[in-house]
Each structure stands twice: as structure tokens, then as C-alpha cells.
Amino acid sequence: MSGSPHLVFDRALLRRRRDRAATTQHRVAPVLEAAAERLLDRLDDTTRRFARALEIGGRGIVAPVLRERGVDLVVSMDLSARQAAGARGLPVAGDEEWLPFAAGTFDLVVANLSLHWVNDLPGALAQIRRAMAPDGLFLATMPALGTLQPLREALTSADSALRGGAAPRVSPFPELRDGAALLQRAGFALPVADLEEITLAYRDPLLLLRDLQAAGEGNAVLARDGRIPPRALFPTALAALPAGPQGVEAALRLLTLTGWSPGPDQPKAARPGSATARLADALGTVERKAGERPG
């Protein structure tokens, strides 16, 4: 399986790490809460009220907020049974790549910092859309390209110097430009992708690695080097990280995805040529032909 070009992540290893993280992720609760708060603030942009929500990988943060916002039923699904049990919703141990829900089950789906470990992201998004009722809302955040970039570069450089080659030690992340296209490909209407950044600072860069471990976000790439790393690898890499007045900075670049399952009452683009007013009149200007100069 590890040789398949379609498999990037070791999902069995990820499940075990998320099991362990159920007892340690409280150490990084402020970061998880900040990401969830930014995502759930998007609910203020709609007057729609939701009755049946699925939260994927909420880590006990998302479900309580959804109930406070008036959602009657919240199902908490996680790859890890321990995480699902502690998520404070109706627990379901399930795989994002094989959703165990019937079509049209939910009118709201929220995935906070969980979908970046999915091998087939377009397929997972299509399954999520299928599980949603018409005119349902999908909200998700995941780390975007540029997250942990200095750490990635420092580890690659140290690996090359110590071993003469480098294996991936930081997960690949999607780009902003891919976000809306992924939603559209999965069948979502009104797709929107945007980016914001949470900057963390560490006086001791070793604490960055410990936070990643506490959150269950260690390297789960199938192509990782399974050998014991050289003793000097991490000290060398951490010493090379650029430091500022507050210490070593680590950027969490949040890619936020927003999309709606198609419904009959959603606004639709007008048919080409159906306009009844001229844009020039609306802007109070003079319409000119291509290449025509003023005067």
C-alpha cells in the first residue's frame, strides 16, 4: 500500500497518534480554540439556523459551541474512537475517507484542523457533500502551504548534512488557490476559500516539537524515514531556526473553506445576455469600444 501513488499518509499511524493525543492535546488547547473560533465565526454571516450537524475531528471544542448556537443534534466523528468519545457530541468512530452516513443527513458539517491528513481530499469532500441536505453549509479549516515552512527547511538541511539525503518530515499542505476548486469539484455551490494566519512564538524551539506531538500532529507521511534519526538531527535543525525578539516563530496558515450543498433557493448566476441595464450607466461613465480613445 505504501507504494501506491494515491496514498500519502499512514492512516493507521495517525489513528494511534490521535488516540494518544486525547490525553495530551489540552497542552495546545489555546491554538485549537483559536482556529475553531475563527471558523465558527462564519456562522454569523448567515441567518440560516441548523438542526443537524456533523463535526469532524472537533477535539471537544466544536460540539459545545454548536449547541450554544442552537444546533439540536451534533454528531462528533473522529478517526480515533478515544477522540470521538471525548468530543462532547454523539460519538462516532469513523474515517473521513469512508463516511458512514446516509445522503442528506446533515444541514451543517464542520471540520476543524482534520482534513489535512486525508489521502483523497476531493473524494472526502464529495462524500461530505453527499451526506448534506440541500442548502446545507460546510465549513473547514486546514493548515495551508507555508505552515511550519522554516522547520521543514531546517530539517531538510540538517538531514542532508548528516545523512547525505532527506526524507519528508513535515506534512505537505494544500495551497490557497486549490481551495475553491476542490469545493467546486466536489459539487459545492458558492465555494469560497480564504487564508489567515496564527503566529506562535517559542522561547525554546524544542517546545514546538512537543506541541506537535501533544496534538497528535507528528509526521505520518508514508514516505518518512523509518530509521532512528541521527542524534544531532533535531538540535542542528532547531538551532538553525530564525529567532526574533519573542523567540522562534511558527506560523499556522489557516486555509478556510466555505461551501453550500446545492439547493433550490440559492442565488444563481444570471444567463449571459439577460442583463436589462448597462454597467456604464450604473457606474456613471461612458462606454467605449475596445481600442477607442477618450475624445
PDB file of N, CA and C in Angstrom, residues 24-74:
ATOM      1  N   THR A  24      -3.311  14.440  25.827  1.00  0.00           N
ATOM      2  CA  THR A  24      -2.243  15.451  25.857  1.00  0.00           C
ATOM      3  C   THR A  24      -2.602  16.740  25.126  1.00  0.00           C
ATOM      4  N   GLN A  25      -3.652  16.736  24.297  1.00  0.00           N
ATOM      5  CA  GLN A  25      -3.929  17.896  23.456  1.00  0.00           C
ATOM      6  C   GLN A  25      -4.389  19.119  24.242  1.00  0.00           C
ATOM      7  N   HIS A  26      -4.691  18.952  25.531  1.00  0.00           N
ATOM      8  CA  HIS A  26      -5.036  20.112  26.353  1.00  0.00           C
ATOM      9  C   HIS A  26      -3.866  21.095  26.427  1.00  0.00           C
ATOM     10  N   ARG A  27      -2.639  20.606  26.164  1.00  0.00           N
ATOM     11  CA  ARG A  27      -1.466  21.487  26.212  1.00  0.00           C
ATOM     12  C   ARG A  27      -1.498  22.517  25.084  1.00  0.00           C
ATOM     13  N   VAL A  28      -2.193  22.206  23.998  1.00  0.00           N
ATOM     14  CA  VAL A  28      -2.263  23.124  22.861  1.00  0.00           C
ATOM     15  C   VAL A  28      -3.693  23.625  22.660  1.00  0.00           C
ATOM     16  N   ALA A  29      -4.495  23.554  23.720  1.00  0.00           N
ATOM     17  CA  ALA A  29      -5.901  23.977  23.623  1.00  0.00           C
ATOM     18  C   ALA A  29      -6.059  25.407  23.117  1.00  0.00           C
ATOM     19  N   PRO A  30      -5.242  26.384  23.533  1.00  0.00           N
ATOM     20  CA  PRO A  30      -5.429  27.745  23.017  1.00  0.00           C
ATOM     21  C   PRO A  30      -5.334  27.844  21.499  1.00  0.00           C
ATOM     22  N   VAL A  31      -4.432  27.061  20.891  1.00  0.00           N
ATOM     23  CA  VAL A  31      -4.291  27.090  19.429  1.00  0.00           C
ATOM     24  C   VAL A  31      -5.522  26.460  18.773  1.00  0.00           C
ATOM     25  N   LEU A  32      -5.948  25.313  19.272  1.00  0.00           N
ATOM     26  CA  LEU A  32      -7.122  24.637  18.721  1.00  0.00           C
ATOM     27  C   LEU A  32      -8.367  25.503  18.871  1.00  0.00           C
ATOM     28  N   GLU A  33      -8.490  26.162  20.016  1.00  0.00           N
ATOM     29  CA  GLU A  33      -9.662  27.019  20.256  1.00  0.00           C
ATOM     30  C   GLU A  33      -9.644  28.246  19.357  1.00  0.00           C
ATOM     31  N   ALA A  34      -8.460  28.811  19.130  1.00  0.00           N
ATOM     32  CA  ALA A  34      -8.363  29.981  18.256  1.00  0.00           C
ATOM     33  C   ALA A  34      -8.775  29.637  16.833  1.00  0.00           C
ATOM     34  N   ALA A  35      -8.333  28.478  16.349  1.00  0.00           N
ATOM     35  CA  ALA A  35      -8.712  28.057  14.997  1.00  0.00           C
ATOM     36  C   ALA A  35     -10.208  27.797  14.908  1.00  0.00           C
ATOM     37  N   ALA A  36     -10.773  27.128  15.922  1.00  0.00           N
ATOM     38  CA  ALA A  36     -12.209  26.831  15.917  1.00  0.00           C
ATOM     39  C   ALA A  36     -13.037  28.110  16.000  1.00  0.00           C
ATOM     40  N   GLU A  37     -12.591  29.066  16.799  1.00  0.00           N
ATOM     41  CA  GLU A  37     -13.322  30.329  16.932  1.00  0.00           C
ATOM     42  C   GLU A  37     -13.392  31.070  15.605  1.00  0.00           C
ATOM     43  N   ARG A  38     -12.265  31.126  14.897  1.00  0.00           N
ATOM     44  CA  ARG A  38     -12.251  31.798  13.595  1.00  0.00           C
ATOM     45  C   ARG A  38     -13.182  31.112  12.606  1.00  0.00           C
ATOM     46  N   LEU A  39     -13.229  29.782  12.673  1.00  0.00           N
ATOM     47  CA  LEU A  39     -14.078  29.047  11.738  1.00  0.00           C
ATOM     48  C   LEU A  39     -15.555  29.232  12.073  1.00  0.00           C
ATOM     49  N   LEU A  40     -15.907  29.080  13.340  1.00  0.00           N
ATOM     50  CA  LEU A  40     -17.317  29.129  13.726  1.00  0.00           C
ATOM     51  C   LEU A  40     -17.883  30.545  13.679  1.00  0.00           C
ATOM     52  N   ASP A  41     -17.019  31.543  13.648  1.00  0.00           N
ATOM     53  CA  ASP A  41     -17.500  32.913  13.446  1.00  0.00           C
ATOM     54  C   ASP A  41     -18.188  33.057  12.091  1.00  0.00           C
ATOM     55  N   ARG A  42     -17.887  32.157  11.148  1.00  0.00           N
ATOM     56  CA  ARG A  42     -18.527  32.210   9.828  1.00  0.00           C
ATOM     57  C   ARG A  42     -20.030  31.962   9.926  1.00  0.00           C
ATOM     58  N   LEU A  43     -20.465  31.332  11.002  1.00  0.00           N
ATOM     59  CA  LEU A  43     -21.906  31.110  11.175  1.00  0.00           C
ATOM     60  C   LEU A  43     -22.652  32.428  11.374  1.00  0.00           C
ATOM     61  N   ASP A  44     -21.930  33.470  11.814  1.00  0.00           N
ATOM     62  CA  ASP A  44     -22.570  34.777  11.992  1.00  0.00           C
ATOM     63  C   ASP A  44     -22.876  35.443  10.662  1.00  0.00           C
ATOM     64  N   ASP A  45     -22.325  34.907   9.574  1.00  0.00           N
ATOM     65  CA  ASP A  45     -22.531  35.515   8.258  1.00  0.00           C
ATOM     66  C   ASP A  45     -23.811  35.036   7.582  1.00  0.00           C
ATOM     67  N   THR A  46     -24.540  34.136   8.232  1.00  0.00           N
ATOM     68  CA  THR A  46     -25.784  33.647   7.649  1.00  0.00           C
ATOM     69  C   THR A  46     -26.911  33.700   8.675  1.00  0.00           C
ATOM     70  N   THR A  47     -28.118  33.907   8.206  1.00  0.00           N
ATOM     71  CA  THR A  47     -29.290  33.889   9.089  1.00  0.00           C
ATOM     72  C   THR A  47     -29.894  32.495   9.168  1.00  0.00           C
ATOM     73  N   ARG A  48     -29.334  31.569   8.424  1.00  0.00           N
ATOM     74  CA  ARG A  48     -29.830  30.198   8.428  1.00  0.00           C
ATOM     75  C   ARG A  48     -29.596  29.562   9.790  1.00  0.00           C
ATOM     76  N   ARG A  49     -30.555  28.800  10.269  1.00  0.00           N
ATOM     77  CA  ARG A  49     -30.412  28.062  11.518  1.00  0.00           C
ATOM     78  C   ARG A  49     -30.330  26.579  11.209  1.00  0.00           C
ATOM     79  N   PHE A  50     -29.468  25.870  11.930  1.00  0.00           N
ATOM     80  CA  PHE A  50     -29.176  24.483  11.610  1.00  0.00           C
ATOM     81  C   PHE A  50     -29.658  23.564  12.726  1.00  0.00           C
ATOM     82  N   ALA A  51     -30.157  22.393  12.329  1.00  0.00           N
ATOM     83  CA  ALA A  51     -30.721  21.452  13.296  1.00  0.00           C
ATOM     84  C   ALA A  51     -29.867  20.205  13.492  1.00  0.00           C
ATOM     85  N   ARG A  52     -29.146  19.771  12.435  1.00  0.00           N
ATOM     86  CA  ARG A  52     -28.395  18.508  12.490  1.00  0.00           C
ATOM     87  C   ARG A  52     -26.986  18.759  11.967  1.00  0.00           C
ATOM     88  N   ALA A  53     -26.017  18.667  12.862  1.00  0.00           N
ATOM     89  CA  ALA A  53     -24.637  18.994  12.492  1.00  0.00           C
ATOM     90  C   ALA A  53     -23.724  17.789  12.670  1.00  0.00           C
ATOM     91  N   LEU A  54     -22.762  17.685  11.770  1.00  0.00           N
ATOM     92  CA  LEU A  54     -21.663  16.732  11.896  1.00  0.00           C
ATOM     93  C   LEU A  54     -20.394  17.528  12.091  1.00  0.00           C
ATOM     94  N   GLU A  55     -19.665  17.227  13.165  1.00  0.00           N
ATOM     95  CA  GLU A  55     -18.343  17.840  13.327  1.00  0.00           C
ATOM     96  C   GLU A  55     -17.299  16.742  13.238  1.00  0.00           C
ATOM     97  N   ILE A  56     -16.270  17.005  12.422  1.00  0.00           N
ATOM     98  CA  ILE A  56     -15.223  16.024  12.146  1.00  0.00           C
ATOM     99  C   ILE A  56     -13.943  16.481  12.828  1.00  0.00           C
ATOM    100  N   GLY A  57     -13.460  15.670  13.766  1.00  0.00           N
ATOM    101  CA  GLY A  57     -12.197  15.982  14.435  1.00  0.00           C
ATOM    102  C   GLY A  57     -12.262  17.212  15.316  1.00  0.00           C
ATOM    103  N   GLY A  58     -13.358  17.407  16.034  1.00  0.00           N
ATOM    104  CA  GLY A  58     -13.547  18.639  16.806  1.00  0.00           C
ATOM    105  C   GLY A  58     -12.811  18.712  18.120  1.00  0.00           C
ATOM    106  N   ARG A  59     -12.273  17.586  18.606  1.00  0.00           N
ATOM    107  CA  ARG A  59     -11.439  17.541  19.817  1.00  0.00           C
ATOM    108  C   ARG A  59     -12.121  18.121  21.056  1.00  0.00           C
ATOM    109  N   GLY A  60     -13.445  18.053  21.120  1.00  0.00           N
ATOM    110  CA  GLY A  60     -14.160  18.540  22.292  1.00  0.00           C
ATOM    111  C   GLY A  60     -14.368  20.034  22.325  1.00  0.00           C
ATOM    112  N   ILE A  61     -14.002  20.731  21.256  1.00  0.00           N
ATOM    113  CA  ILE A  61     -14.119  22.191  21.215  1.00  0.00           C
ATOM    114  C   ILE A  61     -15.305  22.631  20.378  1.00  0.00           C
ATOM    115  N   VAL A  62     -15.554  21.977  19.265  1.00  0.00           N
ATOM    116  CA  VAL A  62     -16.569  22.430  18.310  1.00  0.00           C
ATOM    117  C   VAL A  62     -17.985  22.106  18.764  1.00  0.00           C
ATOM    118  N   ALA A  63     -18.223  20.882  19.243  1.00  0.00           N
ATOM    119  CA  ALA A  63     -19.589  20.450  19.580  1.00  0.00           C
ATOM    120  C   ALA A  63     -20.262  21.357  20.611  1.00  0.00           C
ATOM    121  N   PRO A  64     -19.604  21.720  21.715  1.00  0.00           N
ATOM    122  CA  PRO A  64     -20.267  22.602  22.683  1.00  0.00           C
ATOM    123  C   PRO A  64     -20.652  23.956  22.099  1.00  0.00           C
ATOM    124  N   VAL A  65     -19.797  24.498  21.234  1.00  0.00           N
ATOM    125  CA  VAL A  65     -20.103  25.798  20.633  1.00  0.00           C
ATOM    126  C   VAL A  65     -21.303  25.695  19.697  1.00  0.00           C
ATOM    127  N   LEU A  66     -21.400  24.597  18.954  1.00  0.00           N
ATOM    128  CA  LEU A  66     -22.544  24.418  18.060  1.00  0.00           C
ATOM    129  C   LEU A  66     -23.843  24.322  18.862  1.00  0.00           C
ATOM    130  N   ARG A  67     -23.803  23.617  19.977  1.00  0.00           N
ATOM    131  CA  ARG A  67     -25.024  23.527  20.799  1.00  0.00           C
ATOM    132  C   ARG A  67     -25.391  24.882  21.388  1.00  0.00           C
ATOM    133  N   GLU A  68     -24.381  25.655  21.787  1.00  0.00           N
ATOM    134  CA  GLU A  68     -24.651  27.006  22.292  1.00  0.00           C
ATOM    135  C   GLU A  68     -25.301  27.878  21.231  1.00  0.00           C
ATOM    136  N   ARG A  69     -25.019  27.577  19.966  1.00  0.00           N
ATOM    137  CA  ARG A  69     -25.586  28.342  18.857  1.00  0.00           C
ATOM    138  C   ARG A  69     -26.934  27.789  18.401  1.00  0.00           C
ATOM    139  N   GLY A  70     -27.478  26.841  19.155  1.00  0.00           N
ATOM    140  CA  GLY A  70     -28.830  26.381  18.894  1.00  0.00           C
ATOM    141  C   GLY A  70     -28.971  25.166  18.016  1.00  0.00           C
ATOM    142  N   VAL A  71     -27.860  24.473  17.708  1.00  0.00           N
ATOM    143  CA  VAL A  71     -27.953  23.250  16.905  1.00  0.00           C
ATOM    144  C   VAL A  71     -28.479  22.130  17.799  1.00  0.00           C
ATOM    145  N   ASP A  72     -29.557  21.482  17.391  1.00  0.00           N
ATOM    146  CA  ASP A  72     -30.218  20.483  18.233  1.00  0.00           C
ATOM    147  C   ASP A  72     -29.411  19.196  18.352  1.00  0.00           C
ATOM    148  N   LEU A  73     -28.896  18.689  17.237  1.00  0.00           N
ATOM    149  CA  LEU A  73     -28.182  17.418  17.233  1.00  0.00           C
ATOM    150  C   LEU A  73     -26.784  17.637  16.671  1.00  0.00           C
ATOM    151  N   VAL A  74     -25.773  17.227  17.431  1.00  0.00           N
ATOM    152  CA  VAL A  74     -24.384  17.322  16.976  1.00  0.00           C
ATOM    153  C   VAL A  74     -23.758  15.934  17.056  1.00  0.00           C
TER     154      VAL A  74
END
